[in-house]
Tab-separated table of C-alpha atoms in Angstrom:
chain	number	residue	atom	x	y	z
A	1	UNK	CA	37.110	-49.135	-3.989
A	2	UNK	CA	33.459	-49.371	-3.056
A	3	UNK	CA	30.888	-46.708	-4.384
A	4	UNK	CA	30.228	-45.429	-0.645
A	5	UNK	CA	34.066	-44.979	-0.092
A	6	UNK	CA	34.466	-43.224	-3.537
A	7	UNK	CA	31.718	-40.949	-2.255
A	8	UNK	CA	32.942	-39.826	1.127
A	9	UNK	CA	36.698	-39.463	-0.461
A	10	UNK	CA	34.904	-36.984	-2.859
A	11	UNK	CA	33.195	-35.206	0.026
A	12	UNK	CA	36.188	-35.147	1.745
A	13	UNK	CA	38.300	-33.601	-0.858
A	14	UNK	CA	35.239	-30.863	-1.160
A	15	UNK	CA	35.876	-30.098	2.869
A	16	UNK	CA	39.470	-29.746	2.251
A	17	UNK	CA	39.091	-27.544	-0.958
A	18	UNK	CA	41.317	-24.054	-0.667
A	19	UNK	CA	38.097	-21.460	-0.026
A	20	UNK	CA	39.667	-20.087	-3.230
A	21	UNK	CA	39.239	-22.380	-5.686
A	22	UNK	CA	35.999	-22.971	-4.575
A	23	UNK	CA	33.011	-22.616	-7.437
A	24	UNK	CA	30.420	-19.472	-6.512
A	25	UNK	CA	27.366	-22.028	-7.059
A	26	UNK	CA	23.815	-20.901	-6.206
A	27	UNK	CA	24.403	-23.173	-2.688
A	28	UNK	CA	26.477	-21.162	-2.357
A	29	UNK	CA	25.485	-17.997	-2.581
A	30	UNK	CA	21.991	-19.386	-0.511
A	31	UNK	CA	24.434	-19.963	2.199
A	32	UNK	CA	25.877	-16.240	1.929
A	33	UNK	CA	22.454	-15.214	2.315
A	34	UNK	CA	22.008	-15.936	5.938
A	35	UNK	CA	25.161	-13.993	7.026
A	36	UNK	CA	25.590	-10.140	7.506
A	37	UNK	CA	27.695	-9.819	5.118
A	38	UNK	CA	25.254	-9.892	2.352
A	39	UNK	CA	23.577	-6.284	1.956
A	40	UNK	CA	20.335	-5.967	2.569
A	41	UNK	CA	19.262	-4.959	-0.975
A	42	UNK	CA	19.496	-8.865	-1.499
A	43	UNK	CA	17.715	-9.690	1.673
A	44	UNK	CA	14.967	-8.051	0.618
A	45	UNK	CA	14.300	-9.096	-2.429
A	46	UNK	CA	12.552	-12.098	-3.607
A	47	UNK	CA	15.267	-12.968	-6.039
A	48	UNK	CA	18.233	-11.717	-3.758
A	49	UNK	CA	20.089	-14.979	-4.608
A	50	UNK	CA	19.306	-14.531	-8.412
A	51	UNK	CA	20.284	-10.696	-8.047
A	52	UNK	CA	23.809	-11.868	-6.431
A	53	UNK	CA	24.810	-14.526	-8.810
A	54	UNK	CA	24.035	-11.446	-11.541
A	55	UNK	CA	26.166	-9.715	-9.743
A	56	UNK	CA	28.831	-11.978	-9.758
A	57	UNK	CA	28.785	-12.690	-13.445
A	58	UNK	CA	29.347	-8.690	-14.012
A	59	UNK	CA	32.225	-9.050	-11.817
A	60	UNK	CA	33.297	-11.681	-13.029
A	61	UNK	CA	33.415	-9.512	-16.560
A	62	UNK	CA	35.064	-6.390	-14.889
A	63	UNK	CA	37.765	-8.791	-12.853
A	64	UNK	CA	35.855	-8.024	-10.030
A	65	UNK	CA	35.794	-11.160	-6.757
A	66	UNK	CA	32.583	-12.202	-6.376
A	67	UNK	CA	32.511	-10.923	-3.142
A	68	UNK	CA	33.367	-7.505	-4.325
A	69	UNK	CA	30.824	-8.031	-6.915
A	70	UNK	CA	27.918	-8.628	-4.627
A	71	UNK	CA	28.703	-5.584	-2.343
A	72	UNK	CA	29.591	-2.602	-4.853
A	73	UNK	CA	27.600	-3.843	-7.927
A	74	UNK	CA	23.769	-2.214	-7.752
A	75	UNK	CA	21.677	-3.867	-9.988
A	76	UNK	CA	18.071	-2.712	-9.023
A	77	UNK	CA	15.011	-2.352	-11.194
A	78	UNK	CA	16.740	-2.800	-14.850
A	79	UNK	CA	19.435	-0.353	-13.548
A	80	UNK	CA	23.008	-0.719	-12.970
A	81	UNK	CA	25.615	1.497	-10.803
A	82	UNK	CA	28.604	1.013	-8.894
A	83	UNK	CA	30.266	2.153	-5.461
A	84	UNK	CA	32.352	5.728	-6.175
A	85	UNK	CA	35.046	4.222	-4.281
A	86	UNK	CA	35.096	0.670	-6.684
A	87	UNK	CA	34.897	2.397	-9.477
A	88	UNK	CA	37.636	4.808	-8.730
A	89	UNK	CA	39.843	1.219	-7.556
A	90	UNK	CA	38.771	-0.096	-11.273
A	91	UNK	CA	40.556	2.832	-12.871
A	92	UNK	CA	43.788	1.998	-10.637
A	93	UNK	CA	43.519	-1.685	-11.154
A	94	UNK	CA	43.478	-0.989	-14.877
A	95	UNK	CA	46.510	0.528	-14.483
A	96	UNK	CA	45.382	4.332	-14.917
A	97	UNK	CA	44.677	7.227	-12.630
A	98	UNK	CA	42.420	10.332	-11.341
A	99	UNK	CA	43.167	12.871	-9.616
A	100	UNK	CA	40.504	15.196	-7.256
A	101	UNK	CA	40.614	19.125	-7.403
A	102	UNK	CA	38.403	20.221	-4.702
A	103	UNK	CA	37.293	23.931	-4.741
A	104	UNK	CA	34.985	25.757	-2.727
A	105	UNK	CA	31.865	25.676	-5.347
A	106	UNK	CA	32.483	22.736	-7.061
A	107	UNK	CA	34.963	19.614	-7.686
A	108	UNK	CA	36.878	18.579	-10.734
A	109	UNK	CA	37.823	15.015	-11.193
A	110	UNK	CA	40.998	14.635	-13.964
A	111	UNK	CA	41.554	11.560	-16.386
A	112	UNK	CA	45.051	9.914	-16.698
A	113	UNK	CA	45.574	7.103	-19.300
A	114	UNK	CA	48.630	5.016	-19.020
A	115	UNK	CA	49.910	5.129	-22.733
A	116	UNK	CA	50.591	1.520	-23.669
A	117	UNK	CA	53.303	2.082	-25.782
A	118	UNK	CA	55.766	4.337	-23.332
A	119	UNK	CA	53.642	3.343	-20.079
A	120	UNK	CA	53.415	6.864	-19.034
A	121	UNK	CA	50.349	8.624	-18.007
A	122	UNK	CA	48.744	11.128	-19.811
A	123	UNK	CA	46.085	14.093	-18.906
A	124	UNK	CA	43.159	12.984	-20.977
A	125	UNK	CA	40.621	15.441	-19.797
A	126	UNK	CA	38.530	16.347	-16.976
A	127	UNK	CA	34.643	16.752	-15.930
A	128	UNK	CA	33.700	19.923	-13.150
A	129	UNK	CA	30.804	19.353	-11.226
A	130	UNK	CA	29.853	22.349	-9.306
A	131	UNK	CA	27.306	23.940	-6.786
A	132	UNK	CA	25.348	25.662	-9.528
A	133	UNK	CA	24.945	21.770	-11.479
A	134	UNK	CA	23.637	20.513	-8.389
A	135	UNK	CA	20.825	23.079	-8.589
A	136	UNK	CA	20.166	22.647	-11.958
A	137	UNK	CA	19.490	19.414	-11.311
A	138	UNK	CA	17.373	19.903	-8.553
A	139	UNK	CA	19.999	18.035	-6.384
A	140	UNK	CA	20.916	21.096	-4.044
A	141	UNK	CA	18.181	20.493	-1.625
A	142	UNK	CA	18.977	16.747	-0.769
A	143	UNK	CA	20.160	16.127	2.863
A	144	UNK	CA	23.202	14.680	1.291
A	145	UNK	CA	23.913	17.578	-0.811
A	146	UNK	CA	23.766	19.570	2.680
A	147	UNK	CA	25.902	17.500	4.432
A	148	UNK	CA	28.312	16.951	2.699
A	149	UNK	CA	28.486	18.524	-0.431
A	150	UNK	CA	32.271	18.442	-1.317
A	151	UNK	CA	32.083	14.494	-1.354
A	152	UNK	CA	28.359	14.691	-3.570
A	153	UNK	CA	30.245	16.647	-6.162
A	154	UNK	CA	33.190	14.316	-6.187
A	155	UNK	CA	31.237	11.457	-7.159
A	156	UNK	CA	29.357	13.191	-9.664
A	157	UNK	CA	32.486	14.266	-10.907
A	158	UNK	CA	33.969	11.132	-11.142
A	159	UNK	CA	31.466	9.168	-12.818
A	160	UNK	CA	30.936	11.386	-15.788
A	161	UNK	CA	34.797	10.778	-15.858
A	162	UNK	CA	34.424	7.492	-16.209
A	163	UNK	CA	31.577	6.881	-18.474
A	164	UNK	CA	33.961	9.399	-21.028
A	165	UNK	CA	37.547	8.323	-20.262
A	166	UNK	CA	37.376	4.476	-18.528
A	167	UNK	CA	34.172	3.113	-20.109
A	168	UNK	CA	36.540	-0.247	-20.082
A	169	UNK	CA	37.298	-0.167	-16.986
A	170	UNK	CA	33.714	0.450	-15.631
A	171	UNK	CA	31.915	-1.783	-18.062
A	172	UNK	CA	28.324	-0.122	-18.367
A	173	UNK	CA	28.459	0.643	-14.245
A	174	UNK	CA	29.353	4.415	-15.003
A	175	UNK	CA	26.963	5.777	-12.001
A	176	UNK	CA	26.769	6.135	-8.941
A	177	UNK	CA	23.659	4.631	-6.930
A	178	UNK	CA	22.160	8.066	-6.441
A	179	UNK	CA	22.328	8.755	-10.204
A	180	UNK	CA	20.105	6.453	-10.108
A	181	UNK	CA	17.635	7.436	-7.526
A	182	UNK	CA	19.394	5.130	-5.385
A	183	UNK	CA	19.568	7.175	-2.231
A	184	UNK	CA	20.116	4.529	0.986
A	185	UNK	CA	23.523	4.307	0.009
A	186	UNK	CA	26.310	5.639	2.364
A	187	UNK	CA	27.913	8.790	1.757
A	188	UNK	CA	31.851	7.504	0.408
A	189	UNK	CA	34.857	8.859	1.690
A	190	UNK	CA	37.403	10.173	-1.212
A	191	UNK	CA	39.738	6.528	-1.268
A	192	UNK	CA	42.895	6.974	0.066
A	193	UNK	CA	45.165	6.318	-3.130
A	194	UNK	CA	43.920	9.176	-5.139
A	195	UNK	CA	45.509	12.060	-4.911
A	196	UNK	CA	43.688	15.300	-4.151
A	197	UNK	CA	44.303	18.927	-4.697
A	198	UNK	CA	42.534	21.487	-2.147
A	199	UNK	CA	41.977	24.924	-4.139
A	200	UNK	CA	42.025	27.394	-0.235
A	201	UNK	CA	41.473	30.882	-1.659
A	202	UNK	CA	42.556	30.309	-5.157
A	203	UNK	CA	46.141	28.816	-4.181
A	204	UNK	CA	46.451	24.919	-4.862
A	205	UNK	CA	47.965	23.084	-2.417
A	206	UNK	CA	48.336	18.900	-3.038
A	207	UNK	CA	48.027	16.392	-0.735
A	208	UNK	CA	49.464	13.356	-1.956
A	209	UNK	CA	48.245	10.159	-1.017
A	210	UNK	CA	45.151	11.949	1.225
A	211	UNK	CA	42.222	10.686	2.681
A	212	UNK	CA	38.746	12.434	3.364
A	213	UNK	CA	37.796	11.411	6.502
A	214	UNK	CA	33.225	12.244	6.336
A	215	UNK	CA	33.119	14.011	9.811
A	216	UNK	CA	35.881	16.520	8.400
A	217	UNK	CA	34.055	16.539	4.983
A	218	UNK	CA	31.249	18.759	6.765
A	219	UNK	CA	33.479	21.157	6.493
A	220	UNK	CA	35.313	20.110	3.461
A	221	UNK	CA	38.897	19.663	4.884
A	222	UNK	CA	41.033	16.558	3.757
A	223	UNK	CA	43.289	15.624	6.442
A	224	UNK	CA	46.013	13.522	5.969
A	225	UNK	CA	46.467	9.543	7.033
A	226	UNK	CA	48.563	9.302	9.693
């Protein structure tokens, strides 16, 4: 077979190559550049394609796709955080669980290790974060905190429970981007796979399987998916 044939079979098996099993090269992720899909974090930055192959390799190390990888990972300025809502699916993936008490002052996110001996889960702890830590940390008086305070508190919440309970499963990402003073980040809705408890006047009623939907956060009601 002549050299020019060998080449266009080998160009031709490329073209035909599941998108799958196709290597995240720095072509690659040049070409990912020019679509929207890439945040703008990268767009903006001279080494945006540098920053998202760093990003990969972390995800790669937390079992995370690199497209996944490049969207939720925020590596900015020597820091590192991750989405509320990734790291809450890292917990699940890794086959344990949290569970969201919401109260009118203040939220408390609760740790669940599956024991890998009887596969059960079991209550490791929990972290409160509540109106009066937001003002001690000067946090009280961010539009955010405003807004939507219920949801602010969550992810506090569940970050401290992470870096404590699931530092394997969040591999050195324990914070959220404003933890960081990352605050151009969208406010996250509670994922829909965690279970929540709303405290209403100091009776607790669960909501299995229940979404919080932002607009409804103002007033911080969880409604559930229909």
């Amino acid at each position: 077979m002549a050299e020019n044939e060998l080449a266009t079979t080998g160009q031709s098996d490329k073209m035909s190559m599941p998108l799958t099993d196709a290597p995240i090269t720095m072509k690659t992720l040049q070409t990912l550049m020019a679509t929207p899909t890439v945040p703008s974090r990268y767009k903006n930055s001279e080494t945006g394609v540098q920053d998202m192959y760093a990003a990969v390799l972390h995800g790669q190390e937390m079992g995370l796709g690199p497209m996944e990888a490049i969207d939720k990972l925020i590596l900015i300025d020597g820091s590192k955080s991750m989405y509320g809502t990734t790291m809450c699916a890292q917990i699940w993936r890794h086959g344990h669980a949290i569970k969201i008490v919401i109260e009118d002052k203040g939220v408390t996110a609760i740790a669940f290790r599956r024991d890998p001996y009887t596969h059960e889960l079991v209550e490791m702890g929990e972290w409160t974060f509540t109106q009066e830590d937001a003002k001690a940390a000067y946090l009280e008086k961010k539009d955010t905190y405003d807004e939507y305070p219920k949801l602010m508190y969550t992810w506090r919440a569940v970050s401290a429970l992470a870096r404590i309970y699931f530092p394997d499963c969040v591999a050195g990402f324990g914070y959220v981007p404003e933890e960081v003073g990352l605050d151009d980040f969208p406010v996250e809705p509670i994922p829909e796979f965690v279970p929540i408890v709303i405290d209403e006047d100091g009776s607790k009623m669960e909501v299995e399987q229940a979404s919080a939907v932002v607009e409804e956060v103002l007033g911080a009601e969880v409604v559930m998916d229909k």
